[in-house]
Amino acid sequence: AAGVIQSPRHLIKEKRETATLKCYPIPRHDTVYWYQQGPGQDPQFLISFYEKMQSDKGSIPDRFSAQQFSDYHSELNMSSLELGDSALYFCASLGLAVSNEQFFGPGTRLTVL
Amino acid sequence: AQKVTQAQTEISVVEKEDVTLDCVYETRDTTYYLFWYKQPPSGELVFLIRRNSFDEQNEISGRYSWNFQKSTSSFNFTITASQVVDSAVYFCALSEISGGSNYKLTFGKGTLLTVNP
């Protein structure tokens, strides 16, 4: 069965650079969630989209932006990267018409040097 | 606001011991889901179980069992006859369903389980 795809799986950036993380949800899933997990921390909700509109917002820095496209994939754009942005970024997708369970992608490990 | 508390930061056991991971939650919703995830050193989040707030039946899956008690707002997870491969961080999580919560997950801080041979 198809799963949530995240790319890239690993990313290394310098401080003040920009990064773009991509998430491809499971087919027929219309909702995407982004979570950030710092080292030794629990995943924290950043932002979510339903039918290409932002549906909820958590503790997402102003330097970050995200969107969901017409094919339902989502991108998380991170600018002016800081050392503290080093984390595992998870994307999860949900399709209420299919089930009400979120499925997580494998995560993107971002390292900011 | 919803909150999940996993009071045990780290647990260390010897193989074949039984171990229980505690989870206590807070929510104002009457309808919600509770989850357990396993995160091995490789980093992915492995789904273990989801429980609806209306279903207080305990569940057993192989060596895993879950005890959901609404009266004490607890959703504890027991591994019977632990194995080295069970070593991981285990997260309990809550998702409110009503009130426009959007099904987003709130995680506990996690419990690091180490099973020694």
mmCIF file of C-alpha atoms in Angstrom:
data_model
loop_
_atom_site.group_PDB
_atom_site.id
_atom_site.type_symbol
_atom_site.label_atom_id
_atom_site.label_comp_id
_atom_site.label_asym_id
_atom_site.label_seq_id
_atom_site.Cartn_x
_atom_site.Cartn_y
_atom_site.Cartn_z
ATOM 1 C CA ALA A 1 0.000 0.000 0.000
ATOM 2 C CA ALA A 2 1.152 3.521 -0.760
ATOM 3 C CA GLY A 3 2.546 5.468 2.161
ATOM 4 C CA VAL A 4 3.346 9.093 2.860
ATOM 5 C CA ILE A 5 6.467 10.164 1.006
ATOM 6 C CA GLN A 6 8.802 12.827 2.271
ATOM 7 C CA SER A 7 11.756 14.298 0.465
ATOM 8 C CA PRO A 8 14.532 14.738 0.994
ATOM 9 C CA ARG A 9 15.143 12.264 3.790
ATOM 10 C CA HIS A 10 18.228 14.110 4.968
ATOM 11 C CA LEU A 11 19.217 17.723 4.462
ATOM 12 C CA ILE A 12 22.221 19.676 5.640
ATOM 13 C CA LYS A 13 22.141 23.465 5.475
ATOM 14 C CA GLU A 14 24.174 26.370 6.777
ATOM 15 C CA LYS A 15 22.814 29.040 9.087
ATOM 16 C CA ARG A 16 20.754 31.698 7.308
ATOM 17 C CA GLU A 17 20.118 29.442 4.321
ATOM 18 C CA THR A 18 16.713 28.337 3.064
ATOM 19 C CA ALA A 19 15.279 24.828 2.997
ATOM 20 C CA THR A 20 12.217 23.297 1.356
ATOM 21 C CA LEU A 21 10.747 20.048 2.572
ATOM 22 C CA LYS A 22 8.198 18.150 0.515
ATOM 23 C CA CYS A 23 5.414 15.815 1.492
ATOM 24 C CA TYR A 24 3.345 13.591 -0.783
ATOM 25 C CA PRO A 25 0.259 12.258 1.023
ATOM 26 C CA ILE A 26 -1.378 8.928 0.545
ATOM 27 C CA PRO A 27 -3.671 8.958 -2.523
ATOM 28 C CA ARG A 28 -7.174 10.273 -1.699
ATOM 29 C CA HIS A 29 -5.912 11.931 1.481
ATOM 30 C CA ASP A 30 -6.848 15.610 1.514
ATOM 31 C CA THR A 31 -5.339 16.725 4.825
ATOM 32 C CA VAL A 32 -1.649 17.187 5.570
ATOM 33 C CA TYR A 33 0.005 17.881 8.912
ATOM 34 C CA TRP A 34 3.566 19.001 9.667
ATOM 35 C CA TYR A 35 5.307 18.187 12.932
ATOM 36 C CA GLN A 36 8.754 19.173 14.200
ATOM 37 C CA GLN A 37 10.701 16.930 16.560
ATOM 38 C CA GLY A 38 13.832 18.430 18.110
ATOM 39 C CA PRO A 39 16.554 16.179 19.541
ATOM 40 C CA GLY A 40 15.227 14.320 22.560
ATOM 41 C CA GLN A 41 11.845 16.012 22.235
ATOM 42 C CA ASP A 42 8.342 14.945 21.330
ATOM 43 C CA PRO A 43 6.869 15.865 17.939
ATOM 44 C CA GLN A 44 5.236 19.296 17.986
ATOM 45 C CA PHE A 45 2.444 20.268 15.625
ATOM 46 C CA LEU A 46 3.401 23.061 13.233
ATOM 47 C CA ILE A 47 0.636 23.507 10.687
ATOM 48 C CA SER A 48 -2.026 21.632 8.751
ATOM 49 C CA PHE A 49 -3.894 21.954 5.471
ATOM 50 C CA TYR A 50 -7.237 20.666 4.314
ATOM 51 C CA GLU A 51 -8.244 20.899 0.676
ATOM 52 C CA LYS A 52 -5.355 23.264 -0.029
ATOM 53 C CA MET A 53 -6.361 25.724 2.693
ATOM 54 C CA GLN A 54 -4.570 26.174 5.991
ATOM 55 C CA SER A 55 -6.765 24.516 8.609
ATOM 56 C CA ASP A 56 -4.779 24.945 11.814
ATOM 57 C CA LYS A 57 -1.571 26.476 13.037
ATOM 58 C CA GLY A 58 0.640 25.516 15.923
ATOM 59 C CA SER A 59 3.974 26.805 17.108
ATOM 60 C CA ILE A 60 5.373 27.527 13.675
ATOM 61 C CA PRO A 61 7.981 30.309 13.454
ATOM 62 C CA ASP A 62 7.263 33.262 11.177
ATOM 63 C CA ARG A 63 10.360 32.259 9.181
ATOM 64 C CA PHE A 64 8.500 29.132 8.096
ATOM 65 C CA SER A 65 5.718 28.988 5.565
ATOM 66 C CA ALA A 66 3.848 26.120 4.008
ATOM 67 C CA GLN A 67 1.259 25.392 1.408
ATOM 68 C CA GLN A 68 -0.701 22.557 -0.101
ATOM 69 C CA PHE A 69 -0.900 22.273 -3.853
ATOM 70 C CA SER A 70 -3.657 21.163 -6.215
ATOM 71 C CA ASP A 71 -2.300 17.598 -6.243
ATOM 72 C CA TYR A 72 -2.456 17.677 -2.401
ATOM 73 C CA HIS A 73 1.280 17.519 -1.880
ATOM 74 C CA SER A 74 2.625 20.016 0.597
ATOM 75 C CA GLU A 75 5.844 21.969 0.981
ATOM 76 C CA LEU A 76 7.333 23.460 4.121
ATOM 77 C CA ASN A 77 9.596 26.396 3.369
ATOM 78 C CA MET A 78 12.084 27.435 6.012
ATOM 79 C CA SER A 79 14.111 30.619 5.665
ATOM 80 C CA SER A 80 16.934 32.219 7.666
ATOM 81 C CA LEU A 81 17.719 28.853 9.168
ATOM 82 C CA GLU A 82 18.967 28.757 12.735
ATOM 83 C CA LEU A 83 20.862 26.066 14.603
ATOM 84 C CA GLY A 84 17.717 25.397 16.621
ATOM 85 C CA ASP A 85 15.846 24.399 13.485
ATOM 86 C CA SER A 86 17.847 21.174 13.387
ATOM 87 C CA ALA A 87 15.187 18.539 13.881
ATOM 88 C CA LEU A 88 13.228 15.693 12.392
ATOM 89 C CA TYR A 89 10.280 17.003 10.394
ATOM 90 C CA PHE A 90 7.352 14.671 9.973
ATOM 91 C CA CYS A 91 4.507 14.967 7.578
ATOM 92 C CA ALA A 92 1.278 13.072 8.165
ATOM 93 C CA SER A 93 -1.758 12.708 5.963
ATOM 94 C CA LEU A 94 -5.406 12.022 6.624
ATOM 95 C CA GLY A 95 -8.362 11.283 4.421
ATOM 96 C CA LEU A 96 -11.621 11.477 6.356
ATOM 97 C CA ALA A 97 -13.506 9.990 3.438
ATOM 98 C CA VAL A 98 -11.261 6.947 3.764
ATOM 99 C CA SER A 99 -10.634 6.714 7.512
ATOM 100 C CA ASN A 100 -9.849 9.052 10.393
ATOM 101 C CA GLU A 101 -6.337 7.852 11.011
ATOM 102 C CA GLN A 102 -3.246 9.936 10.411
ATOM 103 C CA PHE A 103 -0.419 8.191 8.622
ATOM 104 C CA PHE A 104 3.103 9.469 9.184
ATOM 105 C CA GLY A 105 5.871 9.745 6.650
ATOM 106 C CA PRO A 106 9.421 8.611 7.452
ATOM 107 C CA GLY A 107 10.519 12.156 8.275
ATOM 108 C CA THR A 108 13.141 14.551 6.955
ATOM 109 C CA ARG A 109 16.185 15.025 9.153
ATOM 110 C CA LEU A 110 17.364 18.622 8.852
ATOM 111 C CA THR A 111 20.756 19.568 10.187
ATOM 112 C CA VAL A 112 21.721 23.231 10.326
ATOM 113 C CA LEU A 113 25.430 23.897 10.701
ATOM 114 C CA ALA B 1 -6.220 22.558 25.964
ATOM 115 C CA GLN B 2 -5.206 18.963 25.593
ATOM 116 C CA LYS B 3 -2.205 17.545 27.415
ATOM 117 C CA VAL B 4 -0.485 14.162 27.595
ATOM 118 C CA THR B 5 1.810 13.207 30.444
ATOM 119 C CA GLN B 6 4.248 10.335 30.393
ATOM 120 C CA ALA B 7 5.793 10.483 33.823
ATOM 121 C CA GLN B 8 8.426 7.830 33.112
ATOM 122 C CA THR B 9 11.288 9.404 31.212
ATOM 123 C CA GLU B 10 13.389 6.245 31.024
ATOM 124 C CA ILE B 11 12.822 2.613 31.911
ATOM 125 C CA SER B 12 15.412 -0.116 31.831
ATOM 126 C CA VAL B 13 14.492 -3.800 32.075
ATOM 127 C CA VAL B 14 16.080 -7.151 31.442
ATOM 128 C CA GLU B 15 14.839 -9.267 28.565
ATOM 129 C CA LYS B 16 11.701 -11.312 29.302
ATOM 130 C CA GLU B 17 10.536 -8.935 32.009
ATOM 131 C CA ASP B 18 7.102 -7.359 31.672
ATOM 132 C CA VAL B 19 7.035 -3.574 31.525
ATOM 133 C CA THR B 20 4.217 -1.018 31.706
ATOM 134 C CA LEU B 21 4.446 2.444 30.231
ATOM 135 C CA ASP B 22 2.141 4.987 31.808
ATOM 136 C CA CYS B 23 0.141 7.661 30.025
ATOM 137 C CA VAL B 24 -2.228 10.195 31.562
ATOM 138 C CA TYR B 25 -4.119 12.701 29.465
ATOM 139 C CA GLU B 26 -6.215 15.839 29.863
ATOM 140 C CA THR B 27 -8.909 17.000 27.499
ATOM 141 C CA ARG B 28 -12.153 18.938 27.656
ATOM 142 C CA ASP B 29 -13.561 16.973 24.748
ATOM 143 C CA THR B 30 -15.839 14.027 25.264
ATOM 144 C CA THR B 31 -14.781 12.557 21.943
ATOM 145 C CA TYR B 32 -11.127 11.891 21.274
ATOM 146 C CA TYR B 33 -8.591 9.327 20.141
ATOM 147 C CA LEU B 34 -5.619 8.010 22.050
ATOM 148 C CA PHE B 35 -2.557 6.573 20.369
ATOM 149 C CA TRP B 36 0.710 4.844 21.086
ATOM 150 C CA TYR B 37 3.671 5.185 18.735
ATOM 151 C CA LYS B 38 7.066 3.526 18.829
ATOM 152 C CA GLN B 39 10.136 5.420 17.660
ATOM 153 C CA PRO B 40 13.201 3.217 17.198
ATOM 154 C CA PRO B 41 16.685 4.731 16.862
ATOM 155 C CA SER B 42 16.168 4.972 13.099
ATOM 156 C CA GLY B 43 13.646 7.737 13.807
ATOM 157 C CA GLU B 44 10.431 6.749 12.093
ATOM 158 C CA LEU B 45 7.175 6.817 14.027
ATOM 159 C CA VAL B 46 5.627 3.378 14.110
ATOM 160 C CA PHE B 47 1.891 3.301 14.802
ATOM 161 C CA LEU B 48 0.937 0.767 17.489
ATOM 162 C CA ILE B 49 -2.667 1.426 18.440
ATOM 163 C CA ARG B 50 -5.524 3.898 18.317
ATOM 164 C CA ARG B 51 -8.351 3.883 20.829
ATOM 165 C CA ASN B 52 -11.633 5.808 20.579
ATOM 166 C CA SER B 53 -12.804 7.486 23.778
ATOM 167 C CA PHE B 54 -16.073 5.571 23.609
ATOM 168 C CA ASP B 55 -14.347 2.214 23.586
ATOM 169 C CA GLU B 56 -12.917 1.304 26.958
ATOM 170 C CA GLN B 57 -12.271 -2.303 26.124
ATOM 171 C CA ASN B 58 -8.736 -3.370 26.821
ATOM 172 C CA GLU B 59 -6.837 -4.667 23.846
ATOM 173 C CA ILE B 60 -4.196 -7.301 23.409
ATOM 174 C CA SER B 61 -2.023 -7.753 20.358
ATOM 175 C CA GLY B 62 0.593 -10.419 20.755
ATOM 176 C CA ARG B 63 2.943 -9.305 23.532
ATOM 177 C CA TYR B 64 1.360 -5.852 23.639
ATOM 178 C CA SER B 65 -1.677 -4.886 25.698
ATOM 179 C CA TRP B 66 -3.376 -1.608 26.464
ATOM 180 C CA ASN B 67 -5.451 -0.591 29.488
ATOM 181 C CA PHE B 68 -7.744 2.385 28.861
ATOM 182 C CA GLN B 69 -9.439 3.802 31.959
ATOM 183 C CA LYS B 70 -11.542 6.870 31.323
ATOM 184 C CA SER B 71 -12.218 7.341 35.047
ATOM 185 C CA THR B 72 -8.540 8.025 35.668
ATOM 186 C CA SER B 73 -7.765 9.463 32.202
ATOM 187 C CA SER B 74 -5.107 6.860 31.669
ATOM 188 C CA PHE B 75 -4.081 4.763 28.705
ATOM 189 C CA ASN B 76 -1.277 2.478 29.822
ATOM 190 C CA PHE B 77 0.733 0.171 27.603
ATOM 191 C CA THR B 78 2.209 -3.153 28.728
ATOM 192 C CA ILE B 79 4.815 -5.217 26.934
ATOM 193 C CA THR B 80 4.918 -8.805 28.112
ATOM 194 C CA ALA B 81 8.150 -10.807 27.952
ATOM 195 C CA SER B 82 10.114 -7.836 26.620
ATOM 196 C CA GLN B 83 12.737 -8.326 23.939
ATOM 197 C CA VAL B 84 15.815 -6.333 22.970
ATOM 198 C CA VAL B 85 14.022 -5.250 19.780
ATOM 199 C CA ASP B 86 11.442 -3.464 21.941
ATOM 200 C CA SER B 87 14.096 -0.891 22.872
ATOM 201 C CA ALA B 88 12.809 2.444 21.591
ATOM 202 C CA VAL B 89 11.119 5.655 22.627
ATOM 203 C CA TYR B 90 7.387 5.195 23.084
ATOM 204 C CA PHE B 91 5.003 8.117 22.674
ATOM 205 C CA CYS B 92 1.444 8.378 23.857
ATOM 206 C CA ALA B 93 -0.659 10.892 21.912
ATOM 207 C CA LEU B 94 -4.130 12.439 21.972
ATOM 208 C CA SER B 95 -6.288 13.750 19.180
ATOM 209 C CA GLU B 96 -9.443 15.692 19.905
ATOM 210 C CA ILE B 97 -12.204 15.101 17.401
ATOM 211 C CA SER B 98 -14.808 17.744 18.082
ATOM 212 C CA GLY B 99 -14.634 21.527 18.172
ATOM 213 C CA GLY B 100 -12.632 22.000 15.010
ATOM 214 C CA SER B 101 -9.568 20.387 16.489
ATOM 215 C CA ASN B 102 -8.606 19.134 13.077
ATOM 216 C CA TYR B 103 -7.430 15.778 14.455
ATOM 217 C CA LYS B 104 -3.944 17.128 15.140
ATOM 218 C CA LEU B 105 -1.939 15.092 17.616
ATOM 219 C CA THR B 106 -0.601 16.198 20.963
ATOM 220 C CA PHE B 107 2.222 13.950 22.113
ATOM 221 C CA GLY B 108 3.588 13.141 25.534
ATOM 222 C CA LYS B 109 7.300 13.632 26.167
ATOM 223 C CA GLY B 110 7.974 9.979 25.498
ATOM 224 C CA THR B 111 9.429 7.113 27.508
ATOM 225 C CA LEU B 112 12.782 5.645 26.523
ATOM 226 C CA LEU B 113 12.618 1.905 27.031
ATOM 227 C CA THR B 114 15.869 -0.027 27.112
ATOM 228 C CA VAL B 115 15.672 -3.798 27.162
ATOM 229 C CA ASN B 116 18.943 -5.386 28.128
ATOM 230 C CA PRO B 117 19.890 -8.933 27.132
#
